[in-house]
């Protein structure tokens, strides 16, 4: 293993985050706070409790999950797309590094950033609602797994994208709607039965449900199924990344 | 001298179906400066990109110090530094950071001493903390050279290193290249400036339409293919070349005051003696004479035009 190369890429990516601190940390925190104000205060005044949890507290895991998914995808896709776009990828391709090392560097940095962001949002939430985490270890496990999985997913999008529109289209048209429909702000059980069934085809339902379970011990689907679905998606992303590097897809002429 | 890069039957057909390289065989010798010449689109960058791992070959193989560039890519690539033709640089990073990054990518432990030395040699030292985007084009090109040298490569590829670089800087770069060669680094460069190859290279390869049409020692090449011209400055102007001198294929120049005779240095005999005696017989007298040798540029243009 060329650990120094992994470290170089990782540090490079983290430095990029440092330079764009406002955009990468502060803006997600502000938008989360707005969600609390709008959903927590306005709607929470009418829906007081879901499954015995106050509405404001109920949406915390969903909100963190939403930020985690969008930020991981956006960060990782941009991280690998940008060198492709400006041409500096030549150096990565000509360096004595393996694909695993490239992925560890880029995806590792994107995931780290999302995890930090998730924890910051969690702390921010603490200002608005009393927090309670029933299974902290599982909470962290879901946090890390999701960050890694969606950073890999973002990496794939960054390689696939050959323009800035493609880079944005997936987070905007797929991830955000699916998180909204995935029970970030409500419990699936409040939906009519047909829509409950439809929701089960939304993979994000499993992530959000599992994550919420680690906070309050309540969930829409069994936690084992949530974990299984997360791992399945992780495996799928790994397989695609493996295939990309095998074939040099969109990387090598 | 042992060869350090060995290219055998390497060809490349791009996804578009365009064959950029026809099967190429080439040995680069350890410690030499090898200049690859060829017109635009000849396949120079393609060849370099394959050796460096940026483009996948279609057929054939390349070994670097005996290591296959595909199977044993790690060992092969560790030895190589690449300065690509296009200016691809980061923007927001400092010069120091980007050069250190390159060293890290190659798995070498941090060495501020080495990086400082490289930056000084390329006159970048006082720019080391500047963001790259604030540098001029010529400086960015030097940053790319610094990045390629950051990991102390044994082989350096320079794809048109002096394109868009002013004369003084070009001389500086030649100095850097020479001192690298002195320290044992093998250098492969492409250039459109023939005088650069003439000045720097030990050997020259000429590539045209994806075919390597010639690989030769520079000195040998110039000797073998070099044509010489003998110019006779006449005492009295001539209207036409006298008929009994027709066999020498002379041309009249300088408004009739000069006769030019072209001969091949490769030939057994140059024909000069016969020419002089015929001139004497025809009663053509001359005041002065001089000879010129064709430059590499003439040789190059000649070869490329003639085709393989
Ligand atoms: N990715 C690609 N896809 C298809 N064709 C390509 C690709 N890259 C290069 N080519 C073609 O291959 C040929 C060789 O290109 P290459 O860049 O190797 O030439 P070159 O000798 O470096 O030229 P120059 O002196 O202009 O740099 C050209 O005709 C070019 O159009
Ligand atoms: Mg080129």
XYZ file of C-alpha atoms and ligand atoms in Angstrom:
593
model
C 0.000 0.000 0.000
C 1.159 3.503 -0.853
C -0.172 5.098 2.334
C 1.624 8.338 1.671
C -0.370 8.772 -1.516
C -3.622 8.085 0.319
C -2.617 10.629 2.888
C -1.631 13.163 0.226
C -5.009 12.904 -1.506
C -6.867 12.927 1.797
C -5.005 15.985 3.052
C -5.465 17.755 -0.288
C -9.216 17.190 -0.153
C -9.488 18.210 3.492
C -7.542 21.386 2.720
C -10.051 22.134 -0.009
C -12.806 21.859 2.587
C -10.865 24.158 4.867
C -10.688 26.785 2.154
C -14.405 26.620 1.523
C -15.430 26.419 5.150
C -18.323 28.785 4.730
C -19.864 26.833 1.906
C -19.092 23.376 3.246
C -19.935 23.683 6.940
C -21.720 26.881 7.727
C -24.326 26.763 4.989
C -25.578 23.249 5.860
C -25.794 24.303 9.495
C -27.830 27.355 8.596
C -30.192 25.410 6.375
C -30.676 22.787 9.088
C -31.526 25.510 11.557
C -34.076 26.827 9.109
C -35.646 23.383 8.877
C -35.965 23.389 12.642
C -37.591 26.758 12.651
C -39.995 25.944 9.831
C -40.805 22.315 10.518
C -40.083 22.073 14.212
C -41.743 25.270 15.324
C -44.466 25.764 12.740
C -45.565 22.193 12.112
C -44.462 20.918 15.498
C -46.994 23.253 17.072
C -49.739 21.165 15.439
C -48.228 17.681 15.457
C -47.079 17.416 18.991
C -45.824 13.855 19.134
C -45.025 10.897 16.900
C -44.684 7.526 18.618
C -44.151 9.315 21.900
C -41.376 11.548 20.604
C -41.863 15.299 20.280
C -42.034 16.356 16.636
C -38.974 18.592 16.871
C -36.885 15.721 18.207
C -38.451 13.274 15.771
C -37.112 15.087 12.727
C -33.511 15.335 14.023
C -32.322 11.959 12.659
C -34.075 12.584 9.341
C -32.509 16.000 9.012
C -29.032 14.703 9.775
C -29.569 11.881 7.310
C -30.684 14.303 4.636
C -27.603 16.479 5.084
C -25.394 13.427 5.234
C -26.728 12.041 1.966
C -26.651 15.256 -0.011
C -23.310 16.452 1.335
C -21.547 13.106 0.924
C -22.739 12.817 -2.642
C -21.962 16.416 -3.511
C -18.521 16.424 -1.911
C -17.265 13.163 -3.270
C -18.595 13.774 -6.759
C -17.022 17.204 -6.921
C -13.749 15.913 -5.455
C -13.121 13.536 -8.337
C -14.960 15.459 -11.038
C -12.881 18.588 -10.587
C -9.453 17.056 -11.409
C -11.082 15.454 -14.434
C -12.482 18.808 -15.457
C -9.282 20.840 -15.071
C -7.029 18.019 -16.263
C -4.981 17.538 -13.093
C -6.220 13.935 -13.071
C -3.199 13.179 -15.270
C -1.082 13.145 -12.165
C -3.322 10.729 -10.281
C -3.356 8.393 -13.286
C 0.414 8.463 -13.752
C 1.272 8.045 -10.065
C 2.261 4.663 -8.631
C -1.032 4.225 -6.820
C -3.722 1.612 -6.975
C -7.410 2.232 -7.414
C -8.031 1.259 -3.827
C -5.695 4.005 -2.709
C -7.388 6.584 -4.930
C -10.777 5.638 -3.506
C -9.504 5.632 0.071
C -8.138 9.143 -0.386
C -11.108 10.756 -2.101
C -13.941 8.840 -0.491
C -12.242 8.878 2.904
C -12.006 12.661 2.827
C -15.577 13.145 1.639
C -16.907 10.758 4.275
C -14.867 12.396 7.035
C -16.275 15.743 6.113
C -19.845 14.436 6.134
C -19.385 12.756 9.486
C -18.046 15.960 11.007
C -20.930 17.813 9.437
C -23.434 15.269 10.808
C -22.049 15.714 14.309
C -22.142 19.505 13.991
C -25.772 19.340 12.924
C -26.509 17.034 15.809
C -24.991 19.592 18.155
C -26.944 22.377 16.454
C -30.123 20.385 16.944
C -29.304 20.270 20.629
C -29.967 24.006 20.781
C -33.508 23.548 19.548
C -34.733 20.321 21.096
C -33.704 18.098 23.988
C -31.616 15.318 22.451
C -31.678 11.718 23.412
C -29.629 8.951 21.815
C -30.650 5.501 22.930
C -28.034 3.487 21.017
C -25.005 5.777 20.535
C -22.815 3.060 19.059
C -25.426 2.180 16.456
C -26.007 5.852 15.830
C -22.328 6.272 15.002
C -22.290 3.077 12.977
C -25.205 4.249 10.805
C -23.627 7.670 10.503
C -20.284 6.292 9.315
C -21.801 3.623 7.057
C -24.093 6.092 5.370
C -21.356 8.683 4.942
C -19.024 6.121 3.369
C -21.706 4.598 1.157
C -22.916 7.885 -0.229
C -19.419 9.225 -0.648
C -18.752 6.179 -2.815
C -21.984 6.887 -4.627
C -20.847 10.481 -5.171
C -17.472 9.266 -6.413
C -19.263 7.184 -9.040
C -21.341 10.168 -10.122
C -18.214 12.333 -10.322
C -16.599 9.844 -12.664
C -19.725 9.382 -14.724
C -20.418 13.115 -15.061
C -19.009 14.861 -18.078
C -20.530 18.226 -17.271
C -21.596 20.250 -14.282
C -25.296 19.585 -14.928
C -24.849 15.856 -14.549
C -22.973 16.493 -11.343
C -25.971 18.243 -9.861
C -28.821 16.351 -11.399
C -28.612 13.243 -9.194
C -28.456 14.997 -5.807
C -31.175 17.394 -6.912
C -33.549 15.064 -8.710
C -32.980 11.804 -6.872
C -31.527 12.176 -3.408
C -33.414 15.206 -2.139
C -36.874 13.968 -3.225
C -36.197 10.485 -1.915
C -35.145 11.803 1.487
C -38.249 13.976 1.683
C -40.401 11.000 0.723
C -38.369 8.643 2.879
C -39.814 9.680 6.187
C -37.382 12.395 7.217
C -40.231 14.530 8.495
C -42.914 11.962 9.227
C -43.394 8.344 10.094
C -44.255 6.079 7.179
C -47.070 4.662 9.312
C -49.073 7.883 8.979
C -49.391 7.262 5.216
C -52.297 5.403 3.587
C -51.441 1.680 3.146
C -50.779 1.981 -0.610
C -48.203 4.701 -0.085
C -46.651 2.755 2.734
C -46.008 -0.067 0.285
C -44.676 2.339 -2.334
C -42.357 3.863 0.272
C -40.766 0.497 0.885
C -39.235 0.758 -2.598
C -37.454 3.900 -1.531
C -34.048 2.749 -0.294
C -33.641 5.836 1.829
C -36.573 4.802 4.033
C -34.367 2.063 5.448
C -31.464 4.394 6.187
C -33.619 7.011 7.857
C -35.594 4.455 9.819
C -32.493 2.706 11.120
C -30.889 5.963 12.083
C -33.999 7.117 13.925
C -34.152 3.815 15.752
C -30.648 4.448 17.122
C -31.967 7.682 18.619
C -35.399 6.771 19.968
C -35.785 3.029 19.589
C -38.679 3.553 17.150
C -38.586 2.605 13.498
C -40.675 2.145 10.376
C -38.926 -1.089 9.396
C -36.904 -3.565 11.433
C -33.435 -2.318 12.293
C -31.877 -5.491 10.913
C -33.473 -4.785 7.553
C -32.194 -1.201 7.720
C -28.682 -2.369 8.350
C -28.962 -4.988 5.610
C -30.210 -2.415 3.114
C -27.365 -0.033 3.980
C -24.763 -2.765 3.579
C -26.357 -3.877 0.328
C -26.123 -0.389 -1.090
C -22.519 -0.127 0.099
C -21.679 -3.407 -1.626
C -23.365 -2.221 -4.809
C -21.344 1.002 -4.848
C -18.138 -0.909 -4.196
C -18.893 -3.225 -7.091
C -19.504 -0.309 -9.447
C -16.296 1.432 -8.363
C -14.414 -1.805 -8.878
C -15.860 -2.097 -12.382
C -15.004 1.535 -13.194
C -11.380 0.993 -12.380
C -11.236 -2.357 -14.111
C -12.402 -0.842 -17.339
C -10.939 2.655 -16.943
C -14.463 3.940 -17.603
C -14.368 7.702 -18.256
C -10.874 7.849 -16.793
C -8.601 6.482 -19.484
C -8.785 6.851 -23.230
C 24.408 1.688 -22.974
C 21.616 -0.485 -21.516
C 18.091 0.441 -22.449
C 15.803 1.698 -19.691
C 12.533 1.856 -21.610
C 11.618 -0.803 -24.068
C 8.600 -0.330 -26.313
C 7.566 -3.295 -28.383
C 4.848 -3.431 -31.011
C 2.931 -0.751 -29.219
C -0.101 0.532 -31.050
C -3.077 2.646 -30.141
C -6.486 2.899 -31.683
C -8.729 5.391 -29.898
C -12.371 4.606 -29.153
C -13.266 6.777 -32.139
C -11.590 4.147 -34.312
C -8.693 6.434 -35.139
C -5.324 4.708 -35.142
C -2.979 7.193 -33.512
C -0.015 4.804 -33.275
C 0.940 2.053 -35.689
C 3.015 -0.703 -34.036
C 6.050 1.005 -32.583
C 9.340 -0.444 -31.410
C 11.715 1.773 -29.512
C 14.489 1.457 -26.984
C 15.392 4.425 -24.801
C 18.895 4.209 -23.404
C 19.694 4.852 -19.814
C 20.900 8.388 -19.187
C 20.280 9.800 -22.633
C 18.282 12.755 -23.822
C 15.923 11.467 -26.464
C 14.044 13.977 -28.581
C 10.831 12.953 -30.250
C 10.031 15.106 -33.223
C 6.968 15.102 -35.383
C 4.282 17.344 -36.792
C 1.008 18.079 -34.959
C -1.060 14.976 -34.458
C 1.838 12.607 -35.168
C 1.240 10.633 -31.973
C 3.947 11.958 -29.660
C 1.651 12.702 -26.760
C -0.185 9.436 -27.264
C 3.069 7.489 -26.998
C 4.126 9.324 -23.855
C 0.681 9.005 -22.289
C 0.715 5.255 -22.752
C 4.138 4.856 -21.174
C 3.052 6.988 -18.224
C -0.225 5.133 -17.650
C -2.703 7.794 -18.727
C -3.837 6.052 -21.901
C -4.288 2.301 -22.249
C -2.383 0.659 -25.096
C -4.315 -1.269 -27.742
C -1.604 -3.798 -28.458
C 2.012 -4.335 -27.524
C 3.959 -3.821 -24.326
C 6.254 -1.394 -22.602
C 8.762 -2.139 -19.891
C 10.487 0.428 -17.734
C 13.702 -0.871 -16.236
C 12.393 -4.360 -16.972
C 9.031 -3.747 -15.286
C 5.871 -4.058 -17.350
C 3.863 -0.808 -17.243
C 0.562 -2.630 -16.838
C 1.319 -5.643 -14.680
C 3.957 -3.969 -12.546
C 2.669 -0.426 -12.836
C 3.718 0.580 -9.373
C 7.393 -0.148 -9.898
C 7.363 1.263 -13.415
C 5.606 4.499 -12.543
C 7.704 5.163 -9.436
C 10.638 5.843 -11.711
C 8.862 8.274 -14.002
C 8.134 11.975 -13.821
C 5.815 13.512 -16.404
C 5.359 17.082 -17.566
C 2.344 16.956 -19.871
C 1.882 19.195 -22.843
C -1.186 21.009 -21.562
C -1.032 23.299 -18.562
C -3.070 21.390 -16.010
C -2.635 22.960 -12.617
C -4.635 23.485 -9.493
C -5.655 27.062 -8.836
C -6.093 27.690 -5.161
C -3.196 25.646 -3.828
C 0.177 27.238 -3.183
C 3.190 26.278 -5.272
C 4.755 24.610 -2.278
C 1.613 22.605 -1.486
C 1.108 21.339 -5.009
C 4.726 20.250 -5.386
C 4.666 18.516 -1.987
C 1.428 16.819 -2.993
C 3.159 15.285 -6.014
C 5.932 13.908 -3.861
C 3.342 12.359 -1.566
C 1.482 10.771 -4.470
C 4.672 8.972 -5.419
C 4.928 7.651 -1.895
C 8.084 9.495 -0.976
C 8.595 10.828 2.547
C 8.315 14.610 2.854
C 11.550 16.384 2.022
C 11.429 20.168 2.264
C 15.109 20.202 1.354
C 14.586 18.526 -1.998
C 11.518 20.550 -2.861
C 13.331 23.746 -1.972
C 16.182 22.751 -4.246
C 13.848 22.033 -7.162
C 11.989 25.314 -6.704
C 15.237 27.241 -6.598
C 16.568 25.537 -9.713
C 13.404 26.561 -11.550
C 13.467 30.110 -10.163
C 10.225 29.516 -8.300
C 11.541 29.928 -4.803
C 10.168 33.409 -4.240
C 6.773 32.235 -5.510
C 6.553 29.231 -3.251
C 3.715 30.597 -1.119
C 1.772 32.102 -3.993
C -1.456 30.555 -5.165
C -0.929 28.930 -8.540
C -3.650 30.945 -10.191
C -1.667 34.113 -9.565
C 1.263 32.875 -11.668
C 1.963 33.555 -15.309
C 1.771 30.823 -17.935
C 5.525 30.324 -18.048
C 5.663 30.053 -14.273
C 2.839 27.514 -14.276
C 4.799 25.442 -16.758
C 7.748 25.514 -14.371
C 5.466 24.495 -11.509
C 4.511 21.453 -13.560
C 8.180 20.647 -14.071
C 8.749 21.046 -10.336
C 5.879 18.638 -9.653
C 7.415 16.089 -11.979
C 10.787 16.423 -10.248
C 9.351 16.368 -6.730
C 9.781 12.619 -6.324
C 13.290 12.486 -7.774
C 12.414 10.473 -10.894
C 15.016 8.532 -12.836
C 13.147 9.102 -16.061
C 11.617 12.402 -17.038
C 9.108 12.952 -19.832
C 8.810 16.494 -21.076
C 6.000 16.947 -23.571
C 6.865 20.232 -25.238
C 8.366 21.795 -22.156
C 9.274 25.056 -23.799
C 6.063 25.776 -25.680
C 5.035 29.317 -24.843
C 8.177 30.000 -22.865
C 10.351 33.006 -23.620
C 13.879 32.655 -24.958
C 15.669 33.378 -21.721
C 13.554 30.947 -19.772
C 14.032 28.338 -22.443
C 17.763 28.593 -21.955
C 17.233 28.201 -18.196
C 15.199 25.072 -18.788
C 17.826 23.635 -21.045
C 20.238 24.217 -18.178
C 17.962 22.324 -15.787
C 17.607 19.463 -18.260
C 21.353 19.262 -18.778
C 22.075 19.148 -15.081
C 19.452 16.431 -14.655
C 21.103 14.427 -17.372
C 24.429 14.906 -15.652
C 22.946 13.429 -12.494
C 21.924 10.356 -14.487
C 18.288 11.082 -15.293
C 17.020 9.786 -18.625
C 15.059 12.438 -20.472
C 12.530 12.039 -23.239
C 11.295 15.290 -24.693
C 9.071 16.289 -27.539
C 9.434 19.595 -29.192
C 8.517 21.591 -32.227
C 11.640 23.684 -31.920
C 14.126 21.783 -33.985
C 17.000 23.825 -32.646
C 16.037 22.541 -29.226
C 16.543 18.949 -30.327
C 19.675 19.912 -32.178
C 21.020 21.631 -29.103
C 20.002 19.097 -26.458
C 19.396 15.614 -27.751
C 21.706 12.650 -27.866
C 19.323 10.765 -30.083
C 16.388 11.751 -32.166
C 13.245 9.916 -33.142
C 10.978 11.208 -35.853
C 7.347 10.212 -35.766
C 4.827 10.943 -38.465
C 1.199 9.817 -38.750
C 1.666 7.308 -35.927
C 4.756 5.736 -37.414
C 8.242 6.024 -36.050
C 10.051 6.718 -39.268
C 13.526 7.134 -37.892
C 15.590 6.771 -34.737
C 19.155 7.881 -34.922
C 22.069 9.406 -33.071
C 21.807 13.112 -33.559
C 25.382 13.494 -34.776
C 25.056 10.478 -37.020
C 21.781 11.710 -38.389
C 23.183 15.061 -39.254
C 26.213 13.487 -40.834
C 24.284 10.870 -42.774
C 21.426 12.923 -43.984
C 23.189 16.217 -44.037
C 23.451 17.846 -47.410
C 26.108 20.388 -48.079
C 25.943 23.317 -50.372
C 28.876 24.900 -52.085
C 28.322 28.504 -53.080
C 30.621 30.057 -55.645
C 30.735 33.843 -55.793
C 31.405 34.606 -59.433
C 33.785 37.208 -60.762
C 31.338 38.079 -63.547
C 27.562 37.628 -63.637
C 26.107 34.853 -65.754
C 22.814 34.895 -67.632
C 22.396 31.127 -67.606
C 24.321 28.111 -66.427
C 26.783 27.216 -69.229
C 25.576 24.055 -71.065
C 28.738 22.038 -70.450
C 28.130 22.395 -66.678
C 24.583 20.976 -66.914
C 25.631 17.587 -65.522
C 26.441 19.175 -62.154
C 22.888 20.436 -61.688
C 23.939 23.867 -60.602
C 21.543 26.640 -59.707
C 22.101 30.257 -60.368
C 21.434 32.637 -57.502
C 22.167 36.156 -56.302
C 21.010 37.663 -59.585
C 23.493 35.631 -61.574
C 26.484 36.315 -59.320
C 26.391 32.996 -57.435
C 26.421 29.368 -58.484
C 25.167 26.823 -55.973
C 26.227 23.214 -56.008
C 24.468 20.720 -53.713
C 26.166 17.515 -52.732
C 25.683 14.688 -50.355
C 28.229 14.155 -47.614
C 27.249 10.485 -47.619
C 28.423 10.024 -51.196
C 31.679 8.247 -52.011
C 32.765 11.288 -53.873
C 31.365 14.749 -53.670
C 32.006 15.675 -57.299
C 33.736 18.867 -56.266
C 36.957 18.147 -58.114
C 35.128 17.416 -61.346
C 33.041 20.546 -60.922
C 36.050 22.753 -60.406
C 37.833 21.392 -63.432
C 34.691 21.807 -65.583
C 34.331 25.373 -64.360
C 37.889 26.014 -65.368
C 37.267 24.551 -68.824
C 34.168 26.686 -69.270
C 36.157 29.734 -68.272
C 33.944 30.562 -65.300
C 36.030 32.345 -62.688
C 35.064 32.935 -59.102
C 36.196 35.302 -56.382
C 35.199 33.316 -53.326
C 33.424 30.191 -52.157
C 31.813 28.855 -48.996
C 29.938 25.753 -47.883
C 26.883 25.342 -45.646
C 25.489 22.234 -44.029
C 21.758 21.582 -43.819
C 20.270 21.875 -40.351
C 18.222 19.294 -38.550
C 15.224 21.333 -39.543
C 15.886 20.744 -43.224
C 16.396 17.059 -42.562
C 13.177 16.879 -40.611
C 11.058 18.704 -43.154
C 12.552 16.580 -45.854
C 11.794 13.308 -44.086
C 8.268 14.175 -43.070
C 7.454 15.377 -46.550
C 8.863 12.277 -48.139
C 6.834 10.101 -45.759
C 7.805 6.683 -44.496
N -8.711 10.841 -26.843
C -8.585 10.802 -28.168
N -9.562 10.277 -28.928
C -9.449 10.205 -30.266
N -8.388 10.633 -30.950
C -7.374 11.169 -30.258
C -7.416 11.280 -28.835
N -6.262 11.841 -28.438
C -5.550 12.079 -29.526
N -6.203 11.669 -30.644
C -5.716 11.750 -32.021
O -4.515 11.019 -32.117
C -3.590 11.669 -32.957
C -2.273 11.857 -32.239
O -2.446 12.794 -31.198
P -1.256 13.228 -30.267
O -1.797 14.138 -29.242
O -0.540 12.013 -29.798
O -0.326 14.034 -31.288
P 1.011 14.835 -31.014
O 2.068 14.230 -31.846
O 1.266 14.929 -29.558
O 0.636 16.261 -31.595
P 1.056 17.736 -31.108
O 2.383 18.018 -31.673
O 0.003 18.603 -31.704
O 1.021 17.736 -29.624
C -4.248 12.980 -33.384
O -4.759 12.801 -34.672
C -5.364 13.166 -32.400
O -6.439 13.812 -33.003
Mg 1.330 16.407 -28.236
